[in-house]
Coordinates of C-alpha atoms and ligand atoms in Angstrom, one line a residue:
M1147 CA -29.6 -58.9 -34.2
A1148 CA -32.9 -57.5 -33.1
A1149 CA -34.5 -54.6 -34.9
S1150 CA -34.5 -51.1 -33.4
T1151 CA -35.3 -47.6 -34.5
P1152 CA -32.9 -46.6 -37.3
T1153 CA -30.4 -43.9 -36.5
K1154 CA -30.0 -41.2 -39.2
R1155 CA -26.4 -40.2 -38.8
P1156 CA -23.6 -41.9 -37.0
S1157 CA -21.0 -39.8 -35.4
D1158 CA -17.4 -39.5 -36.7
S1159 CA -14.7 -41.3 -34.9
L1160 CA -11.7 -39.5 -33.7
P1161 CA -8.5 -40.2 -35.8
I1162 CA -5.7 -41.5 -33.6
T1163 CA -2.4 -41.5 -35.5
R1164 CA 1.2 -42.4 -35.2
F1165 CA 3.6 -39.5 -35.6
T1166 CA 7.3 -39.4 -35.5
S1167 CA 7.8 -36.3 -33.4
V1168 CA 10.2 -33.5 -34.2
V1169 CA 12.2 -34.5 -31.1
V1170 CA 12.8 -38.0 -32.5
R1171 CA 13.9 -36.5 -35.8
F1172 CA 16.2 -34.1 -34.0
R1173 CA 17.7 -37.0 -32.1
R1174 CA 18.4 -38.9 -35.3
L1175 CA 19.9 -35.8 -36.8
A1176 CA 22.2 -35.4 -33.8
T1177 CA 23.3 -39.0 -33.9
T1178 CA 24.2 -38.7 -37.6
G1179 CA 26.1 -35.5 -36.8
L1180 CA 28.0 -37.3 -34.0
I1181 CA 29.0 -40.1 -36.2
T1182 CA 30.1 -37.7 -38.9
A1183 CA 32.1 -35.7 -36.4
M1184 CA 33.8 -38.8 -35.2
V1185 CA 34.9 -39.8 -38.7
V1186 CA 36.2 -36.2 -39.4
H1187 CA 38.3 -36.3 -36.2
L1188 CA 39.8 -39.6 -37.1
I1189 CA 40.9 -38.0 -40.4
F1190 CA 42.3 -35.0 -38.5
L1191 CA 44.1 -37.5 -36.2
V1192 CA 45.9 -39.0 -39.1
L1193 CA 46.6 -35.6 -40.6
F1194 CA 48.2 -34.2 -37.4
W1195 CA 50.2 -37.4 -37.0
L1196 CA 51.6 -36.9 -40.5
L1197 CA 52.3 -33.2 -39.6
D1198 CA 53.8 -34.3 -36.3
I1199 CA 51.7 -31.9 -34.3
W1200 CA 51.4 -33.8 -31.0
L1201 CA 49.1 -31.4 -29.2
L1202 CA 46.4 -31.6 -31.9
M1203 CA 47.0 -35.3 -32.3
A1204 CA 46.3 -35.8 -28.6
F1205 CA 43.3 -33.5 -28.8
N1206 CA 41.8 -35.5 -31.7
I1207 CA 42.3 -38.8 -29.8
F1208 CA 40.4 -37.2 -26.9
S1209 CA 37.7 -35.9 -29.4
V1210 CA 37.2 -39.3 -31.0
L1211 CA 36.8 -40.9 -27.6
L1212 CA 34.4 -38.1 -26.5
Y1213 CA 32.2 -38.6 -29.6
G1214 CA 32.2 -42.4 -28.8
L1215 CA 30.9 -41.6 -25.3
C1216 CA 28.4 -39.1 -26.7
L1217 CA 27.0 -41.7 -29.1
I1218 CA 26.6 -44.2 -26.2
G1219 CA 25.0 -41.3 -24.2
M1220 CA 22.4 -40.7 -27.0
R1221 CA 21.0 -44.2 -26.3
F1222 CA 19.9 -43.1 -22.8
P1223 CA 17.3 -40.4 -22.6
A1224 CA 18.7 -39.0 -19.4
L1225 CA 22.2 -38.6 -20.9
R1226 CA 21.1 -37.1 -24.2
P1227 CA 21.2 -33.4 -23.3
M1228 CA 24.7 -33.9 -21.7
S1229 CA 26.0 -35.7 -24.8
L1230 CA 24.9 -32.9 -27.0
V1231 CA 26.3 -30.2 -24.8
L1232 CA 29.7 -32.1 -24.7
A1233 CA 29.7 -32.5 -28.5
W1234 CA 29.0 -28.7 -28.9
L1235 CA 31.8 -27.9 -26.5
E1236 CA 34.2 -30.2 -28.3
I1237 CA 33.5 -28.5 -31.7
I1238 CA 34.0 -25.1 -30.1
A1239 CA 37.2 -26.2 -28.3
H1240 CA 38.5 -27.9 -31.4
A1241 CA 37.9 -24.9 -33.6
G1242 CA 39.5 -22.6 -30.9
I1243 CA 42.6 -24.7 -30.0
S1244 CA 43.3 -25.6 -33.7
T1245 CA 42.9 -21.9 -34.8
L1246 CA 45.2 -20.7 -31.9
A1247 CA 47.7 -23.5 -32.7
L1248 CA 47.9 -23.0 -36.4
G1249 CA 46.4 -19.6 -37.1
A1250 CA 43.2 -18.4 -38.8
A1251 CA 44.8 -19.2 -42.1
S1252 CA 44.3 -22.9 -41.3
G1253 CA 40.5 -22.3 -41.5
F1254 CA 39.7 -24.3 -38.4
H1255 CA 37.3 -21.6 -37.2
Y1256 CA 35.1 -22.3 -40.3
L1257 CA 33.9 -25.4 -38.4
L1258 CA 31.9 -23.1 -36.1
L1259 CA 29.7 -22.2 -39.1
A1260 CA 28.5 -25.8 -39.3
L1261 CA 27.0 -25.3 -35.8
V1262 CA 24.7 -22.4 -36.9
P1263 CA 21.9 -24.5 -38.3
L1264 CA 21.9 -26.7 -35.2
V1265 CA 21.2 -23.5 -33.1
Y1266 CA 17.9 -23.3 -35.0
I1267 CA 17.0 -26.9 -35.4
D1268 CA 16.9 -28.0 -31.8
P1269 CA 13.1 -28.0 -31.1
R1270 CA 13.5 -27.3 -27.4
G1271 CA 15.4 -24.0 -27.9
D1272 CA 13.4 -20.8 -27.4
V1273 CA 14.1 -17.5 -29.1
L1274 CA 16.5 -16.3 -26.4
T1275 CA 18.5 -19.5 -26.4
R1276 CA 18.8 -19.4 -30.2
L1277 CA 19.9 -15.8 -30.2
T1278 CA 22.4 -16.5 -27.4
G1279 CA 23.8 -19.5 -29.3
L1280 CA 24.2 -17.4 -32.5
L1281 CA 25.9 -14.5 -30.6
I1282 CA 28.3 -16.9 -29.0
L1283 CA 29.2 -18.5 -32.3
T1284 CA 29.6 -15.1 -34.0
G1285 CA 31.8 -13.9 -31.1
L1286 CA 34.0 -16.9 -31.2
F1287 CA 34.4 -16.8 -35.0
V1288 CA 35.3 -13.1 -35.0
G1289 CA 37.4 -13.4 -31.8
L1290 CA 39.5 -16.3 -33.1
D1291 CA 40.1 -14.5 -36.4
L1292 CA 41.2 -11.4 -34.5
I1293 CA 43.4 -13.1 -32.0
S1294 CA 45.2 -15.1 -34.6
T1295 CA 45.7 -12.0 -36.7
L1296 CA 47.3 -10.2 -33.7
H1297 CA 49.3 -13.2 -32.4
D1298 CA 51.6 -15.7 -34.0
P1299 CA 50.3 -19.3 -34.0
W1300 CA 51.8 -21.9 -31.6
F1301 CA 53.0 -24.1 -34.5
L1302 CA 54.3 -22.6 -37.8
L1303 CA 53.3 -24.4 -40.9
R1304 CA 54.2 -23.8 -44.5
E1305 CA 51.9 -21.6 -46.5
E1306 CA 51.1 -24.5 -48.8
T1307 CA 50.1 -26.7 -45.9
L1308 CA 47.9 -24.0 -44.5
L1309 CA 46.2 -23.5 -47.8
W1310 CA 45.4 -27.3 -48.0
L1311 CA 44.2 -27.2 -44.4
R1312 CA 42.0 -24.2 -45.1
M1313 CA 40.5 -25.7 -48.2
G1314 CA 39.9 -29.0 -46.3
N1315 CA 38.2 -27.2 -43.5
G1316 CA 36.1 -25.2 -45.9
I1317 CA 35.0 -28.4 -47.6
I1318 CA 34.2 -30.0 -44.3
C1319 CA 32.2 -27.0 -43.3
F1320 CA 30.2 -27.0 -46.5
I1321 CA 29.7 -30.8 -46.3
G1322 CA 28.6 -30.4 -42.7
L1323 CA 26.2 -27.6 -43.5
G1324 CA 24.9 -29.5 -46.5
T1325 CA 24.4 -32.7 -44.4
V1326 CA 22.6 -31.0 -41.6
I1327 CA 20.3 -29.1 -44.0
N1328 CA 19.7 -32.2 -46.1
V1329 CA 18.8 -34.4 -43.1
Y1330 CA 16.6 -31.7 -41.8
A1331 CA 14.9 -31.0 -45.1
R1332 CA 14.3 -34.8 -45.6
S1333 CA 12.9 -35.1 -42.1
S1334 CA 10.6 -32.1 -42.8
R1335 CA 9.4 -33.7 -46.0
Q1336 CA 8.8 -36.9 -44.1
S1337 CA 6.9 -35.0 -41.5
E1338 CA 4.8 -33.4 -44.2
R1339 CA 4.0 -36.8 -45.7
D1340 CA 3.1 -38.2 -42.2
L1341 CA 0.8 -35.3 -41.6
R1342 CA -0.8 -35.6 -45.0
S1343 CA -1.3 -39.3 -44.4
M1344 CA -2.6 -38.7 -40.8
A1345 CA -5.1 -36.1 -42.2
S1346 CA -6.5 -38.4 -44.8
T1347 CA -6.4 -41.9 -43.3
D1348 CA -8.7 -43.6 -40.8
L1349 CA -6.4 -45.3 -38.3
L1350 CA -8.8 -48.1 -37.3
T1351 CA -9.6 -49.4 -40.8
G1352 CA -6.7 -47.9 -42.8
L1353 CA -9.2 -46.6 -45.2
R1354 CA -9.3 -43.0 -46.4
N1355 CA -11.3 -40.8 -44.1
R1356 CA -14.3 -38.6 -44.9
R1357 CA -12.2 -35.4 -45.5
S1358 CA -10.0 -37.2 -48.0
L1359 CA -12.8 -38.7 -50.0
T1360 CA -14.8 -35.5 -49.9
D1361 CA -11.8 -33.6 -51.3
E1362 CA -11.5 -36.1 -54.2
A1363 CA -15.3 -36.1 -54.8
L1364 CA -15.4 -32.3 -55.0
L1365 CA -12.6 -32.4 -57.5
L1366 CA -14.3 -35.1 -59.6
V1367 CA -17.6 -33.2 -59.5
A1368 CA -15.9 -30.0 -60.6
E1369 CA -14.2 -31.8 -63.5
R1370 CA -17.2 -33.8 -64.6
R1371 CA -19.7 -31.0 -64.6
S1372 CA -18.6 -30.0 -68.1
V1373 CA -17.9 -33.5 -69.4
N1374 CA -21.2 -35.2 -68.3
H1375 CA -19.6 -38.3 -66.9
H1376 CA -21.3 -40.7 -64.5
L1377 CA -20.6 -40.8 -60.8
A1378 CA -22.4 -42.8 -58.2
V1379 CA -22.4 -43.0 -54.4
V1380 CA -23.1 -46.0 -52.2
L1381 CA -23.5 -45.4 -48.4
V1382 CA -23.0 -48.5 -46.3
D1383 CA -24.1 -48.6 -42.7
L1384 CA -23.6 -51.7 -40.5
D1385 CA -26.8 -52.9 -38.9
H1386 CA -27.3 -52.9 -35.1
F1387 CA -23.7 -52.1 -34.4
K1388 CA -24.6 -50.7 -31.0
Q1389 CA -26.0 -54.1 -30.0
L1390 CA -22.8 -55.8 -31.3
N1391 CA -20.7 -53.4 -29.2
D1392 CA -22.9 -53.8 -26.1
R1393 CA -22.9 -57.6 -26.4
Y1394 CA -19.3 -58.4 -27.4
G1395 CA -17.4 -55.3 -26.4
H1396 CA -16.0 -52.3 -28.1
A1397 CA -12.7 -54.0 -29.0
F1398 CA -14.6 -56.7 -30.8
G1399 CA -16.6 -54.0 -32.6
D1400 CA -13.4 -52.4 -33.7
Q1401 CA -12.2 -55.7 -35.1
V1402 CA -15.5 -56.2 -37.0
L1403 CA -15.1 -52.7 -38.5
A1404 CA -11.5 -53.2 -39.6
D1405 CA -12.3 -56.7 -41.1
T1406 CA -15.4 -55.4 -42.9
A1407 CA -13.4 -52.4 -44.3
R1408 CA -10.8 -54.9 -45.6
L1409 CA -13.5 -57.0 -47.1
M1410 CA -15.1 -54.1 -48.9
N1411 CA -11.8 -52.8 -50.1
R1412 CA -11.1 -56.1 -51.8
T1413 CA -14.3 -55.8 -53.8
M1414 CA -13.4 -52.3 -55.1
R1415 CA -12.4 -51.7 -58.8
P1416 CA -9.3 -49.6 -59.3
G1417 CA -10.5 -46.1 -59.7
D1418 CA -13.4 -46.4 -57.3
S1419 CA -12.9 -45.1 -53.8
L1420 CA -13.9 -46.3 -50.4
A1421 CA -13.8 -44.3 -47.2
R1422 CA -14.8 -44.6 -43.6
W1423 CA -17.5 -42.0 -43.6
G1424 CA -18.4 -42.1 -39.9
G1425 CA -18.6 -44.6 -37.0
E1426 CA -20.0 -47.7 -38.6
E1427 CA -20.7 -46.0 -42.0
F1428 CA -18.7 -46.2 -45.2
L1429 CA -19.0 -44.4 -48.5
I1430 CA -18.1 -45.8 -51.9
L1431 CA -17.6 -43.4 -54.7
L1432 CA -17.9 -45.1 -58.1
T1433 CA -16.4 -43.3 -60.9
D1434 CA -17.9 -43.8 -64.4
A1435 CA -20.7 -45.8 -63.0
D1436 CA -24.4 -45.3 -63.7
L1437 CA -27.1 -46.2 -61.2
D1438 CA -27.5 -49.8 -62.5
R1439 CA -23.8 -50.5 -62.0
A1440 CA -23.9 -48.9 -58.6
I1441 CA -26.8 -51.1 -57.5
C1442 CA -24.8 -54.2 -58.7
V1443 CA -21.8 -53.1 -56.6
A1444 CA -24.0 -52.3 -53.6
E1445 CA -25.6 -55.8 -53.8
R1446 CA -22.3 -57.4 -54.1
V1447 CA -21.0 -55.5 -51.0
R1448 CA -24.1 -56.4 -49.1
E1449 CA -23.9 -60.1 -49.9
S1450 CA -20.2 -60.2 -49.0
I1451 CA -20.7 -58.5 -45.7
A1452 CA -23.6 -60.9 -44.8
A1453 CA -21.5 -63.9 -45.8
Q1454 CA -18.6 -62.9 -43.6
T1455 CA -18.4 -64.7 -40.2
F1456 CA -16.7 -63.5 -37.1
R1457 CA -15.7 -65.5 -34.0
S1458 CA -16.2 -63.8 -30.6
D1459 CA -13.8 -64.2 -27.7
E1460 CA -16.1 -66.9 -26.3
G1461 CA -15.8 -68.8 -29.6
E1462 CA -19.3 -67.9 -30.8
S1463 CA -19.6 -67.6 -34.6
L1464 CA -21.7 -64.6 -35.8
S1465 CA -22.3 -62.5 -38.8
I1466 CA -23.5 -59.0 -39.4
T1467 CA -25.5 -57.3 -42.1
A1468 CA -25.4 -53.8 -43.7
T1469 CA -28.0 -51.5 -45.2
L1470 CA -26.9 -49.6 -48.3
G1471 CA -28.2 -46.4 -49.9
V1472 CA -27.4 -45.9 -53.5
T1473 CA -27.8 -42.9 -55.8
E1474 CA -26.3 -41.4 -58.9
W1475 CA -24.8 -37.9 -59.1
R1476 CA -27.2 -35.7 -61.2
G1477 CA -24.5 -33.8 -63.0
N1478 CA -25.4 -30.3 -61.9
E1479 CA -25.8 -30.7 -58.2
E1480 CA -23.4 -30.3 -55.2
F1481 CA -21.7 -33.5 -54.0
E1482 CA -23.3 -33.0 -50.5
V1483 CA -26.8 -33.1 -52.1
C1484 CA -25.9 -36.4 -53.8
V1485 CA -24.7 -37.9 -50.5
S1486 CA -27.7 -36.6 -48.7
R1487 CA -29.9 -38.5 -51.2
A1488 CA -27.9 -41.7 -50.6
D1489 CA -28.4 -41.1 -46.9
D1490 CA -32.1 -40.8 -47.3
A1491 CA -32.2 -44.1 -49.2
L1492 CA -30.1 -45.7 -46.5
Y1493 CA -32.5 -44.4 -43.8
L1494 CA -35.4 -45.9 -45.8
G1495 CA -33.5 -49.2 -46.0
K1496 CA -33.2 -49.2 -42.2
Q1497 CA -36.9 -48.5 -41.9
N1498 CA -37.7 -51.2 -44.4
G1499 CA -36.0 -53.9 -42.3
R1500 CA -32.2 -53.5 -43.0
D1501 CA -29.8 -55.9 -44.8
R1502 CA -31.0 -54.4 -48.1
V1503 CA -30.0 -52.0 -50.9
E1504 CA -32.3 -49.0 -51.3
V1505 CA -32.0 -46.8 -54.3
A1506 CA -32.7 -43.1 -54.6
K1507 CA -33.1 -42.0 -58.2
P1508 CA -32.0 -38.5 -59.0
R1509 CA -35.0 -36.4 -60.2
Ligands
GTP2437 N1 -16.4 -50.5 -31.8 C1 -16.7 -49.4 -32.3 N2 -17.9 -48.9 -32.3 C2 -18.2 -47.7 -32.9 C3 -17.2 -47.0 -33.6 N3 -17.7 -45.9 -34.1 C4 -19.0 -45.9 -33.8 N4 -19.3 -47.0 -33.1 C5 -20.6 -47.5 -32.5 O1 -21.5 -47.7 -33.5 C6 -22.8 -47.6 -32.9 C7 -23.7 -47.0 -33.8 O2 -25.0 -47.1 -33.2 P1 -26.3 -46.5 -33.9 O3 -26.0 -45.2 -34.6 O4 -27.3 -46.5 -32.9 O5 -26.6 -47.6 -35.0 P2 -26.8 -49.1 -35.0 O6 -26.8 -49.7 -33.6 O7 -25.8 -49.7 -36.0 O8 -28.2 -49.2 -35.5 P3 -28.7 -49.1 -37.0 O9 -27.7 -48.3 -37.8 O10 -30.0 -48.4 -36.9 O11 -28.9 -50.5 -37.6 C8 -22.6 -46.8 -31.6 O12 -22.8 -47.7 -30.5 C9 -21.2 -46.4 -31.7 O13 -20.6 -46.4 -30.4 C10 -15.8 -47.5 -33.6 O14 -14.9 -46.9 -34.1 N5 -15.6 -48.7 -32.9

């Protein structure tokens, strides 16, 4: 590539990242809930068949079928809201009819409690919707308790049976609450991990980004100030990258960046760090390395980049070169000062013809 005036600082590239949205997580949670509800209603179905309560048996057959339909509906974006509303209404109707049929002592109104976290988890709900949802659930819970205290249930069961039912419903309620909270907590932790990874990774190359490496370097520098360990910095800048982009296209440039990052990554020792520092600039942080070792590493990187060949879309074989600035951390200076010295060396390397390693000795 032809020579041109060296550029001092390349600009940072914007990180574009994958992110599993909170809506997707809510959908997963809702699907898990629907499957669980279906299984629970199958158990109720058997139970009411054993107790010979035909009304609740019929209602549970209807519920199982309804959950099946809701699960199918969850596969289609347009039907999702309706599926969720139907599932909500089913739980409310199930709690209501079962409590009226068997009395509050059966504990069926406890099932309403499992809906409380869902009022808050739905990401589309605003404050008013949440408050309304909570008030409706509270009203239903208290109302059902009151009505069944004032009126006899439709079906009379033995005290012992009611006790078992109440305990069962209490357990289902706790398991339901626990499951919802667990799924939500796990998805929150996953979101946190995703965000951390997004904040520290460069999407194009998969390398750590500037922020992540700077954070590590600042920690190392703080630790090593007292211990007097070596630390060296190598700045790598690909030569004439603008020309490469202009000649072969930006997508090809991206590929070259990604391949070069992979190549450099392979040459790193465990413990050393490599980051995409800016557009076509990379930074290598060498822990426990003095200047001589840093120069060796820089030479090795320079040679491996120069030896790498690429094939353009037109089938043309080409290679690129890089200029590297090397320096050693002085032990009592800020990390930025050390990087700036490596940058000065790099700039000198560009002026001196590129494809070379330039060293800045700390004074
Ligand atoms: N394809 C691609 N190009 C990028 C990316 N980030 C920065 N660049 C390009 O890298 C080029 C850097 O150009 P300059 O700063 O002039 O440097 P150069 O052409 O490499 O010249 P020297 O550094 O002086 O050898 C610009 O054209 C940027 O658009 C990227 O993520 N992908």
